[in-house]
Structure formats: C-alpha cells, structure tokens
PDB file of C-alpha atoms in Angstrom:
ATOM      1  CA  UNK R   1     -59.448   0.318 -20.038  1.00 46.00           C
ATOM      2  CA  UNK R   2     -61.401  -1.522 -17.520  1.00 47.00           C
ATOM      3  CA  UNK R   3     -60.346  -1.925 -14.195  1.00 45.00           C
ATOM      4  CA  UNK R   4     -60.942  -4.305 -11.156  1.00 46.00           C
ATOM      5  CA  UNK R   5     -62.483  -4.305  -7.674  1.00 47.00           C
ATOM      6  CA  UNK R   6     -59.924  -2.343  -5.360  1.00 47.00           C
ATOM      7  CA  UNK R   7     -57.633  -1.219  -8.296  1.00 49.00           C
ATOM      8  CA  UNK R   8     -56.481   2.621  -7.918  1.00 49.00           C
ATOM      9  CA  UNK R   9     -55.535   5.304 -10.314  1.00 51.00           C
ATOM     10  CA  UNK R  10     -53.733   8.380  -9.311  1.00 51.00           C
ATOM     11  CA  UNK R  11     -56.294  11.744  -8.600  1.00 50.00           C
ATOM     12  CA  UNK R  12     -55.684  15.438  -7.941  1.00 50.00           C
ATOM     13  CA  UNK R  13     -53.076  16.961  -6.201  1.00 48.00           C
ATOM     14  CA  UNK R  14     -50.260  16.601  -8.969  1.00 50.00           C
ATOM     15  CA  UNK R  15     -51.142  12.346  -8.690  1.00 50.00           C
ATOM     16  CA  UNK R  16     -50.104  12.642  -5.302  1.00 48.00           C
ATOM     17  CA  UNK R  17     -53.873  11.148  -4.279  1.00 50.00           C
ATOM     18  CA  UNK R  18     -55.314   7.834  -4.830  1.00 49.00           C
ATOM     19  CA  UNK R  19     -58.705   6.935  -5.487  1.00 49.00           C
ATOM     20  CA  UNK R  20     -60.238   3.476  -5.580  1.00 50.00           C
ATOM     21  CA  UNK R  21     -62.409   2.404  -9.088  1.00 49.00           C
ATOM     22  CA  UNK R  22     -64.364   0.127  -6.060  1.00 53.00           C
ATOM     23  CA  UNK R  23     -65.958   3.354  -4.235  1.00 53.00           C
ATOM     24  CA  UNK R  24     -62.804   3.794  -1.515  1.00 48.00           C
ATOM     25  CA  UNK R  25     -61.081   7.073  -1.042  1.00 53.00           C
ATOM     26  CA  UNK R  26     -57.649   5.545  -0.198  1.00 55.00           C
ATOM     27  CA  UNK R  27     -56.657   9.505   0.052  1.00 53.00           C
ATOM     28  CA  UNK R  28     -52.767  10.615   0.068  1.00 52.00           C
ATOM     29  CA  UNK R  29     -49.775   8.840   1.139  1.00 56.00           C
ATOM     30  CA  UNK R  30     -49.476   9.382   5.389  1.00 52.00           C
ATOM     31  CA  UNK R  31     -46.479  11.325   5.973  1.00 55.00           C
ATOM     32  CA  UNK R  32     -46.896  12.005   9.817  1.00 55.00           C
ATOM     33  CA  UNK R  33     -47.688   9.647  12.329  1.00 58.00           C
ATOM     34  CA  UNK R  34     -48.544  10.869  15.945  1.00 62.00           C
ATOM     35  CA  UNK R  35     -46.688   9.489  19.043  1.00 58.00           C
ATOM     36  CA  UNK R  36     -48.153   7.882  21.962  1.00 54.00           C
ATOM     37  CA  UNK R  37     -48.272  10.905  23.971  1.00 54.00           C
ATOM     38  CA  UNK R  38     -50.852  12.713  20.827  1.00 61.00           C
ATOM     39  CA  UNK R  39     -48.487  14.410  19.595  1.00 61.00           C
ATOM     40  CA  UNK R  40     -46.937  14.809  15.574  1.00 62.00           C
ATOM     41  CA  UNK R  41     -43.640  13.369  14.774  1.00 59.00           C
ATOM     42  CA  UNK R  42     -41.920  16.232  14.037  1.00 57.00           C
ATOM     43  CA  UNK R  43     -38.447  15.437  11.516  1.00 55.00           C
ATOM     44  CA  UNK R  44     -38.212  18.828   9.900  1.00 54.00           C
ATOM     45  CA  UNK R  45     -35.316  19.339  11.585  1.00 53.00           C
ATOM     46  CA  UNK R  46     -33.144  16.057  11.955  1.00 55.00           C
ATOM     47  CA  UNK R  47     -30.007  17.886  13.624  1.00 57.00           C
ATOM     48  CA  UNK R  48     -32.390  19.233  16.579  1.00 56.00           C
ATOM     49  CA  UNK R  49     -34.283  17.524  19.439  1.00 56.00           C
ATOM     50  CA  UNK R  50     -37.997  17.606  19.064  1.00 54.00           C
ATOM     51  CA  UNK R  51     -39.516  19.407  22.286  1.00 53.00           C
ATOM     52  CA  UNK R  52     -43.479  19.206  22.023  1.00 58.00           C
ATOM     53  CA  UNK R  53     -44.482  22.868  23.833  1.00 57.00           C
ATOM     54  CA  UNK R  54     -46.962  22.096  26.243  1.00 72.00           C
ATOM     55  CA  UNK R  55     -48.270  24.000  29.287  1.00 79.00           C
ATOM     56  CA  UNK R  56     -47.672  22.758  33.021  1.00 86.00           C
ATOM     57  CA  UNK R  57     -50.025  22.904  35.644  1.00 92.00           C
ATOM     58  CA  UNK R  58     -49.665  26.270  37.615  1.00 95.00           C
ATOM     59  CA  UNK R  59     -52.299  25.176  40.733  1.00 96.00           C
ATOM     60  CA  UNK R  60     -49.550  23.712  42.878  1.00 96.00           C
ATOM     61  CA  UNK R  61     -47.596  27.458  42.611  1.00 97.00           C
ATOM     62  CA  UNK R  62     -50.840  29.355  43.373  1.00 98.00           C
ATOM     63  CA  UNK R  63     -51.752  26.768  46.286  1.00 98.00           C
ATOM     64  CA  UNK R  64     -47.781  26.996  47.488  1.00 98.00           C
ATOM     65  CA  UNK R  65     -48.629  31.139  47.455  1.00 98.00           C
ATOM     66  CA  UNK R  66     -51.683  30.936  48.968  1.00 98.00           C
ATOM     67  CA  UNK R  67     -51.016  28.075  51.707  1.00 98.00           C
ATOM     68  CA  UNK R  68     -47.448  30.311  53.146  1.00 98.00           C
ATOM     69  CA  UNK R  69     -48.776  33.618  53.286  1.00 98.00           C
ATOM     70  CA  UNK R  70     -52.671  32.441  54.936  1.00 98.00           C
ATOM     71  CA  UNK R  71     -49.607  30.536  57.463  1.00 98.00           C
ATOM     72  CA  UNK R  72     -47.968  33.376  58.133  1.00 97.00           C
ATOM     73  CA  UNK R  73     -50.858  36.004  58.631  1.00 97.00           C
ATOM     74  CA  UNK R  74     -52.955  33.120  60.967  1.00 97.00           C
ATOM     75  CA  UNK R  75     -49.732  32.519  63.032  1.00 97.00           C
ATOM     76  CA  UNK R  76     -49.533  36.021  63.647  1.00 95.00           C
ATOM     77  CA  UNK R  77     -53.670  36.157  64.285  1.00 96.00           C
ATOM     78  CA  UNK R  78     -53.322  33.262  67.091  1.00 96.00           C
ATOM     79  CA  UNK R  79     -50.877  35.732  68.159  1.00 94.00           C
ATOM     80  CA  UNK R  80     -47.421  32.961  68.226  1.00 95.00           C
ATOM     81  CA  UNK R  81     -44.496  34.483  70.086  1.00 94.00           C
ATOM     82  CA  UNK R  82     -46.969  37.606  71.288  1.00 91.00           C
ATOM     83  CA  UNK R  83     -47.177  38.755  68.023  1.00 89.00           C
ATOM     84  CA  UNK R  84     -50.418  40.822  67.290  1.00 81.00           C
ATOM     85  CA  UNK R  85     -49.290  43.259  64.483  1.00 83.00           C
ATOM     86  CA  UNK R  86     -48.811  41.474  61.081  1.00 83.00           C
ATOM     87  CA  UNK R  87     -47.149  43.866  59.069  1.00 85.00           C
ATOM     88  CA  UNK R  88     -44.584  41.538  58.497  1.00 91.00           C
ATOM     89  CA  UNK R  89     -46.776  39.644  56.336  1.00 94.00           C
ATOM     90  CA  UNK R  90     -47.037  41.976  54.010  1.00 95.00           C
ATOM     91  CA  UNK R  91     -44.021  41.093  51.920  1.00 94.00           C
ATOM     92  CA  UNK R  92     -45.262  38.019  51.282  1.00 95.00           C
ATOM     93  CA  UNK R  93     -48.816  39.242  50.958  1.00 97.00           C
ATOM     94  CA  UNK R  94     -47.512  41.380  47.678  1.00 97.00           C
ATOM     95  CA  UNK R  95     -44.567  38.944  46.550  1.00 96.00           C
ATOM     96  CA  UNK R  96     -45.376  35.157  46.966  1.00 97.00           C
ATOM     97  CA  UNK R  97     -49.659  35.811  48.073  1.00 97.00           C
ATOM     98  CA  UNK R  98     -50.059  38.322  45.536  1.00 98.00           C
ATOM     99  CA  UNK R  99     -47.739  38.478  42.459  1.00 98.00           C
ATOM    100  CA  UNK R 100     -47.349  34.760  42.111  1.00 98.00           C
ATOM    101  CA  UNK R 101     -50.641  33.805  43.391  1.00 98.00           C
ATOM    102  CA  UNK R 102     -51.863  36.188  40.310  1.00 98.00           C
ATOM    103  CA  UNK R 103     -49.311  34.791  37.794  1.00 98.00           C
ATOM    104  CA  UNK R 104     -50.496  31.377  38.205  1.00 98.00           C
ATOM    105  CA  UNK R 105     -53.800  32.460  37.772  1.00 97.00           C
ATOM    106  CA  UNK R 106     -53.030  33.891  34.448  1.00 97.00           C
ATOM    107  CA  UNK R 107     -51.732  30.509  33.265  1.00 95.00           C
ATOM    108  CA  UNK R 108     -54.913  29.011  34.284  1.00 95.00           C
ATOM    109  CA  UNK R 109     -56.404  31.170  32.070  1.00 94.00           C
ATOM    110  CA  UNK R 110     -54.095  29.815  29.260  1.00 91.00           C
ATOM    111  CA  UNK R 111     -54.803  26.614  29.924  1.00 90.00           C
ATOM    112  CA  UNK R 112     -58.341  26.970  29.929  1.00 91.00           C
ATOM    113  CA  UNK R 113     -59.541  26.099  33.520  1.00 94.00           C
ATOM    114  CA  UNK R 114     -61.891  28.747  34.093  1.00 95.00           C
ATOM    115  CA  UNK R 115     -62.323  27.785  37.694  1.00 96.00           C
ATOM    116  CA  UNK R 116     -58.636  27.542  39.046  1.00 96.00           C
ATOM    117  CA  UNK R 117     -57.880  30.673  37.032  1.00 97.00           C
ATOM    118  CA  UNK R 118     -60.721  32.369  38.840  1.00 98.00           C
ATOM    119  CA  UNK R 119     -60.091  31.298  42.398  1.00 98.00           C
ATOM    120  CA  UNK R 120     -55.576  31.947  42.142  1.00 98.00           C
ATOM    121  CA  UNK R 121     -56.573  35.708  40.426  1.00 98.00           C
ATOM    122  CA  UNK R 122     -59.185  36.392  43.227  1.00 98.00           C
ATOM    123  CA  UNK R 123     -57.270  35.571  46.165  1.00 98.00           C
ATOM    124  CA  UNK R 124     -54.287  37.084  44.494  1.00 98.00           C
ATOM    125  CA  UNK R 125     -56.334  40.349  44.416  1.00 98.00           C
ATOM    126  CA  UNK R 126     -57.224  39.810  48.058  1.00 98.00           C
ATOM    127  CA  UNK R 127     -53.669  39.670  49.410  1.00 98.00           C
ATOM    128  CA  UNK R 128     -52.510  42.702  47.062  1.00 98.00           C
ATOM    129  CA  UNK R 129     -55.548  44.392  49.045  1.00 97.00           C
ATOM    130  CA  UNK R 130     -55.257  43.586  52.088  1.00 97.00           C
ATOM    131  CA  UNK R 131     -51.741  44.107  52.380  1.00 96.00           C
ATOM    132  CA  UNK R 132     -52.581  48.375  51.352  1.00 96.00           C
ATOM    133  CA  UNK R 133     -54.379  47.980  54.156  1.00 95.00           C
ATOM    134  CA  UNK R 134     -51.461  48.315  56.393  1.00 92.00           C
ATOM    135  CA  UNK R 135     -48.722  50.047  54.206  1.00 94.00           C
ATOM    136  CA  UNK R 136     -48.050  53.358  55.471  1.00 92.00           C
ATOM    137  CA  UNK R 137     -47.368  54.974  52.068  1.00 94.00           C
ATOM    138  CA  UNK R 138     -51.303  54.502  51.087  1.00 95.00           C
ATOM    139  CA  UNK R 139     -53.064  56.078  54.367  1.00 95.00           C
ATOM    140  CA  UNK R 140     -55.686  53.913  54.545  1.00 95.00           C
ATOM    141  CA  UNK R 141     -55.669  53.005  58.087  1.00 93.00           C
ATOM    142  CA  UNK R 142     -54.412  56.888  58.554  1.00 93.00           C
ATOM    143  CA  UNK R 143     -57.950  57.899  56.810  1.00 96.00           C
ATOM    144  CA  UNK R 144     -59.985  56.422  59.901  1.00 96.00           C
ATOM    145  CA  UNK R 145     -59.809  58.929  63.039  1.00 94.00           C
ATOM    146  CA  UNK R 146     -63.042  57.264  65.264  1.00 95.00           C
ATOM    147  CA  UNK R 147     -61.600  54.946  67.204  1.00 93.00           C
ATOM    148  CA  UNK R 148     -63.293  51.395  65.587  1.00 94.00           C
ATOM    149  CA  UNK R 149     -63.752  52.857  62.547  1.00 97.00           C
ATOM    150  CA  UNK R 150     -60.723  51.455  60.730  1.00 96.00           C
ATOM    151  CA  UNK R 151     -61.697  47.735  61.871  1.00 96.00           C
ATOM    152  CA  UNK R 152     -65.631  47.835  61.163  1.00 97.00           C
ATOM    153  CA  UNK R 153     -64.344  49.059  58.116  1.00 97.00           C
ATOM    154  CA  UNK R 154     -61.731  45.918  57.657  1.00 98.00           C
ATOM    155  CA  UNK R 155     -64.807  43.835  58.964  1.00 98.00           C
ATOM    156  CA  UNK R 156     -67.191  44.750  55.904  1.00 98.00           C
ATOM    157  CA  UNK R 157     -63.885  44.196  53.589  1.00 98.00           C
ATOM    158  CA  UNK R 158     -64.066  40.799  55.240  1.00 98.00           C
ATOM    159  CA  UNK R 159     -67.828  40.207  54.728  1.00 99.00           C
ATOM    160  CA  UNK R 160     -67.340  40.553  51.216  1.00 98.00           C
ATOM    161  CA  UNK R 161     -64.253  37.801  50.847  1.00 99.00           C
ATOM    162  CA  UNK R 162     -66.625  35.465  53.100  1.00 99.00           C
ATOM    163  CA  UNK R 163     -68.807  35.432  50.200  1.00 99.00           C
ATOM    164  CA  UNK R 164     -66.558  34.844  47.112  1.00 99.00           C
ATOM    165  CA  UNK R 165     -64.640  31.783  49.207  1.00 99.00           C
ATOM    166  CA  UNK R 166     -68.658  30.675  49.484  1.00 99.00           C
ATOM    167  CA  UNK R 167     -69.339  30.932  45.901  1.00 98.00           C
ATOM    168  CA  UNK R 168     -66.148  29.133  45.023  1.00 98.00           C
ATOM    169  CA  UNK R 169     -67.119  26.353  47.773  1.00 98.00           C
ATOM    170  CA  UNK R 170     -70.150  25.721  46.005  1.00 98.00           C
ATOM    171  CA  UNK R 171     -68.517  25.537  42.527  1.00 97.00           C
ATOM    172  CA  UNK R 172     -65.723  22.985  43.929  1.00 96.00           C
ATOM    173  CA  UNK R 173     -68.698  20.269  44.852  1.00 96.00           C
ATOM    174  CA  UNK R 174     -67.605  18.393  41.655  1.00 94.00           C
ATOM    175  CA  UNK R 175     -64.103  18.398  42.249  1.00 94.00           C
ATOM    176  CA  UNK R 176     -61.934  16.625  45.065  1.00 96.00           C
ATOM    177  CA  UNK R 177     -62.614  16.345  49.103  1.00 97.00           C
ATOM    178  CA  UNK R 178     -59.317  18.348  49.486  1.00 97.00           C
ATOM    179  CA  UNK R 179     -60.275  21.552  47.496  1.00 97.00           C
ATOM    180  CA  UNK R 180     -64.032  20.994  49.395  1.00 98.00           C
ATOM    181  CA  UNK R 181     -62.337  21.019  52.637  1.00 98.00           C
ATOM    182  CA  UNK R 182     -60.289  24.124  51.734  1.00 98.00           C
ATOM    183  CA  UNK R 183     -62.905  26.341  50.695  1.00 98.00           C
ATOM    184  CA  UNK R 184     -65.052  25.132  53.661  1.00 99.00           C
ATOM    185  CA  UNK R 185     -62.469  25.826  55.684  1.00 99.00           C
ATOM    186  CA  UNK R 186     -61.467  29.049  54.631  1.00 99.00           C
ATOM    187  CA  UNK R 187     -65.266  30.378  54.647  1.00 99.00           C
ATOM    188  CA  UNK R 188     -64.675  29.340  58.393  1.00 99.00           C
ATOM    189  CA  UNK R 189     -61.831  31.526  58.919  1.00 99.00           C
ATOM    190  CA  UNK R 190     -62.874  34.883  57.175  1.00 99.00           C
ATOM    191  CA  UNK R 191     -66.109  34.334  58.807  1.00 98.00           C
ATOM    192  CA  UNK R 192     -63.917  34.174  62.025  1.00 98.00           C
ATOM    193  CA  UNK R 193     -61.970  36.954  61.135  1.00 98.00           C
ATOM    194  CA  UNK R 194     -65.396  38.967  60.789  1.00 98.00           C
ATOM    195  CA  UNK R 195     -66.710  38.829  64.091  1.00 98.00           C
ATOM    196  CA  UNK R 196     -62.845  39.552  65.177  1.00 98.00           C
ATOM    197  CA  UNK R 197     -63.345  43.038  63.780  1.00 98.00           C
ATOM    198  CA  UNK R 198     -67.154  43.683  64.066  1.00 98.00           C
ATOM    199  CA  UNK R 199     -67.112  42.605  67.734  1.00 95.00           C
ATOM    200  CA  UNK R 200     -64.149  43.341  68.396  1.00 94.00           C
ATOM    201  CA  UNK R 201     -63.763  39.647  69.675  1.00 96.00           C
ATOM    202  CA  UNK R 202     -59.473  38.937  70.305  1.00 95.00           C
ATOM    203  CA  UNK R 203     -61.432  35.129  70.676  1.00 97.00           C
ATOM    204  CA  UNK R 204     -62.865  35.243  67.222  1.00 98.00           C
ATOM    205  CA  UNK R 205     -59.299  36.626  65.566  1.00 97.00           C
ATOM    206  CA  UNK R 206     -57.595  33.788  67.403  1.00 97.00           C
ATOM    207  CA  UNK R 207     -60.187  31.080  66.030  1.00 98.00           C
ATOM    208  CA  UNK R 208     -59.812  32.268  62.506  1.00 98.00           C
ATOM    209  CA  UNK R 209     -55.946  32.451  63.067  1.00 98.00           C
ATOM    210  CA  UNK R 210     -56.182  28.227  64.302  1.00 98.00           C
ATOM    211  CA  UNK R 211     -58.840  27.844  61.412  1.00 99.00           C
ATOM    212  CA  UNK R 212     -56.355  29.735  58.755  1.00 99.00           C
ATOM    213  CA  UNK R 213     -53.548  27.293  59.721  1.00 99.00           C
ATOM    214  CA  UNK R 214     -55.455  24.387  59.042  1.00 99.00           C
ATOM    215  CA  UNK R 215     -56.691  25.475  55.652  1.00 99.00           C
ATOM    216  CA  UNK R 216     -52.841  26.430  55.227  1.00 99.00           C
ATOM    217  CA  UNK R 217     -52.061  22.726  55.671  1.00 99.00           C
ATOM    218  CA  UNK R 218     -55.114  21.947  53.065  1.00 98.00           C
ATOM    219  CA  UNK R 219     -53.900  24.265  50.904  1.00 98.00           C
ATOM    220  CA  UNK R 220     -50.543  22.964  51.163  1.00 98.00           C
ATOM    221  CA  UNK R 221     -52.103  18.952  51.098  1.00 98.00           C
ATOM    222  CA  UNK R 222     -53.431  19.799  47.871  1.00 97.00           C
ATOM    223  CA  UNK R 223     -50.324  21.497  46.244  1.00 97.00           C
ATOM    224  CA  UNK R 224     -48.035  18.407  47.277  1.00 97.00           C
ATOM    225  CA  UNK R 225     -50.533  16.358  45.115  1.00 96.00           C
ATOM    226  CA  UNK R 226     -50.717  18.216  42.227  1.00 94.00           C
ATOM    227  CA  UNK R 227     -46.728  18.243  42.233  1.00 95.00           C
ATOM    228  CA  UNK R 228     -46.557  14.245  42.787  1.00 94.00           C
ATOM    229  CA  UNK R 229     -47.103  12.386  39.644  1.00 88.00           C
ATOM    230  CA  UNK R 230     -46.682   9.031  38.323  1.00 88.00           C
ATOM    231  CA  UNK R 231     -44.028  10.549  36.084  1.00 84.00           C
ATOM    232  CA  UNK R 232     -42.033  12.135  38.841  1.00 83.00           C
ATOM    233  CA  UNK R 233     -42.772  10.429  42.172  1.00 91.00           C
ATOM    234  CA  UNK R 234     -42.429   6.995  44.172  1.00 95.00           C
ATOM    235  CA  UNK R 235     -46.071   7.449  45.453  1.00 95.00           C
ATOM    236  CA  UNK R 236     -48.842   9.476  44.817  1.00 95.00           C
ATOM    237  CA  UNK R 237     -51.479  11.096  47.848  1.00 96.00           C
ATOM    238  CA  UNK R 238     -55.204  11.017  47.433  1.00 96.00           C
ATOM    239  CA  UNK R 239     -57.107  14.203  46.971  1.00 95.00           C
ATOM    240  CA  UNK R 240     -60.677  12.040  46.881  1.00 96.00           C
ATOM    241  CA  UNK R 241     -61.320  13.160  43.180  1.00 94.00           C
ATOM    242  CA  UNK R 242     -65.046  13.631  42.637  1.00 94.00           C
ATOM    243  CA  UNK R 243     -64.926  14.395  38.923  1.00 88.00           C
ATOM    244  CA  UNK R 244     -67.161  12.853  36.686  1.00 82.00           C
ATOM    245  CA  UNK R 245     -65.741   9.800  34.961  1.00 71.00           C
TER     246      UNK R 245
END
C-alpha cells in the first residue's frame, strides 16, 4: 500500500515506536517531561510527595568552622582579657575546627568541587593537629626538654601551613575577591605566627592574632553569602565573583 509524505506506521518495540515513510524518526510516545528546575516528573507514586534528592552546599559550614575557631585562637594570640595560653581552644579546634570543618569537606568531595573539598579537609587536618599540640594525653610539648625547642619546633609546623594557605591563594585567583582576601589574609597571619615562634617575637604573635581576626570576619563575610540566596533571603551581599562567565 502506498503511503504519503509524513504518514507513520508503527516500528519495534511491540508497535510502541513510530517511524515516518518521509525519512523522520518520530520515536516513542514521551512519557516524562522534566520540570523547570531539570528535574523528571516523577508520578510512580501518586499517594507520596515527590522530593528531588539533591546535595546542599557545605562551604558556608566549613567557613562557619573555620571563621569561630581562627576567632577564638587569634583573640587569645592578641592576648584579650590577659589571656596567653589557648588551651581552651582546643575544644573547638577538634569539634567545630576539626570534625565539622572535615565533614564539610567530604561533601565537597560529593559534590564534585575539588577545590573547596581540598581547602575545608586541609584546614580541618590543621586544627585536629594543632590542637595535639597542646593536649596533655599525647606528650608532644612534654617530648621537648631545651628550653625553645618546643616553639622552633611549632614554628617549622607553621612554615609548612604558610605554604598550603599560599598554594590555595594562588588557586582562588579565578574565584571571588572575598575568598582572595581570605587566603591572602591568612598567609599573613601564619606567616605572623612564624616569626612569633622562630623569634620568639610576643609582637609578631600579637600581629597574627589582629591579622587572624580579620580573616575570621572574611571567613565569616563569605559564609553569610553562601547562606543568603534569592530563594531564602530579602537581600543578597557581594562576594565580587571572578568566575568565568
């Protein structure tokens, strides 16, 4: 039987498919259409609410973790209410520094940001370190009998952070003003910090104690902007994005 210009006959798939006689694969029937946020209507189950799983962004906890314990530990450093010894800090150094700072670098990983899962596990290592610097139960400031010793040692520790914040500084050119300015900032302060415990210089710990509270408040800046969305807030702040369009 002949057939005309745009005329279809059932193909394949049980007649479920449609070809065209004219050349054009009409293909099957659509049976799922995709909302406006990209993602499949989903009416498998009619009694039940369709929840699209999706993963949130985890950079304003690791910036939260990392912005209140670097406050802490460079209040302490400037030496506020005559405080010099900072083993207070170390609860948060191990709770909110370390174990959530790590956490939300694990998610990172998940959702496939290489850099921000880098950065949140790294500094999440560093506060789980440094804070067995100064619990008892380890020994390690016990292991250092020559007076200086123990913070030459700390110094060198120090040296080596000052270079991973400087590799991460370079690697956030591309991405806002705030993270620039944090990383800059925080190269400042564990550079600081160094000539605090090479020197000794009491001068040098204070000035990376004033430069660790302002990359707290950076830290901080930048959290509070990753929380504030469109979807969730009267205003948004700007971060100076430097992304490529």
């Amino acid at each position: 039987m002949a057939t005309t210009m745009g005329e279809t006959k059932p193909v394949g798939n049980n007649g479920t498919d449609t070809a065209s006689v004219g050349g054009y694969n009409e293909g099957g029937a659509m049976r799922r259409f995709i909302t406006p946020g990209g993602h499949p209507i989903d009416t498998s189950q009619p009694a039940f609410p369709v929840f699209h799983r999706k993963f949130a962004n985890p950079s304003p906890l690791g910036l939260l973790g990392f912005a209140a314990t670097t406050f802490v530990l460079s209040m302490y450093n400037v030496q506020a209410r005559h405080i010099a010894t900072p083993n207070v800090v170390l609860g948060m150094a191990l709770g909110y520094g370390g174990l959530v700072q790590l956490i939300a670098g694990i998610e990172e990983w998940a959702c496939g940001n290489t850099f921000a899962a880098t950065a949140l596990s790294s500094y999440g290592g560093f506060w789980f370190s440094f804070a067995t610097l100064y619990i008892p139960q380890f020994a390690v400031a016990a292991a250092y009998t020559v007076p200086g010793e123990f913070e030459n040692a700390v110094g060198i520790y120090l040296v080596s952070w000052s270079i991973i914040t400087f590799i991460f500084f370079i690697a956030s050119l591309r991405s806002s003003v705030a993270l620039i300015s944090l990383f800059f900032f925080l190269d400042i302060t564990f550079w600081c910090l160094v000539g605090g415990f090479l020197g000794p210089s009491e001068k040098a710990v204070k000035a990376g104690g004033a430069f660790g509270i302002l990359t707290a408040a950076i830290a901080a800046y930048t959290a509070l902007a990753g929380l504030l969305t469109r979807d969730t807030s009267y205003f948004l702040i700007p971060v100076g994005d430097l992304t490529r369009k």
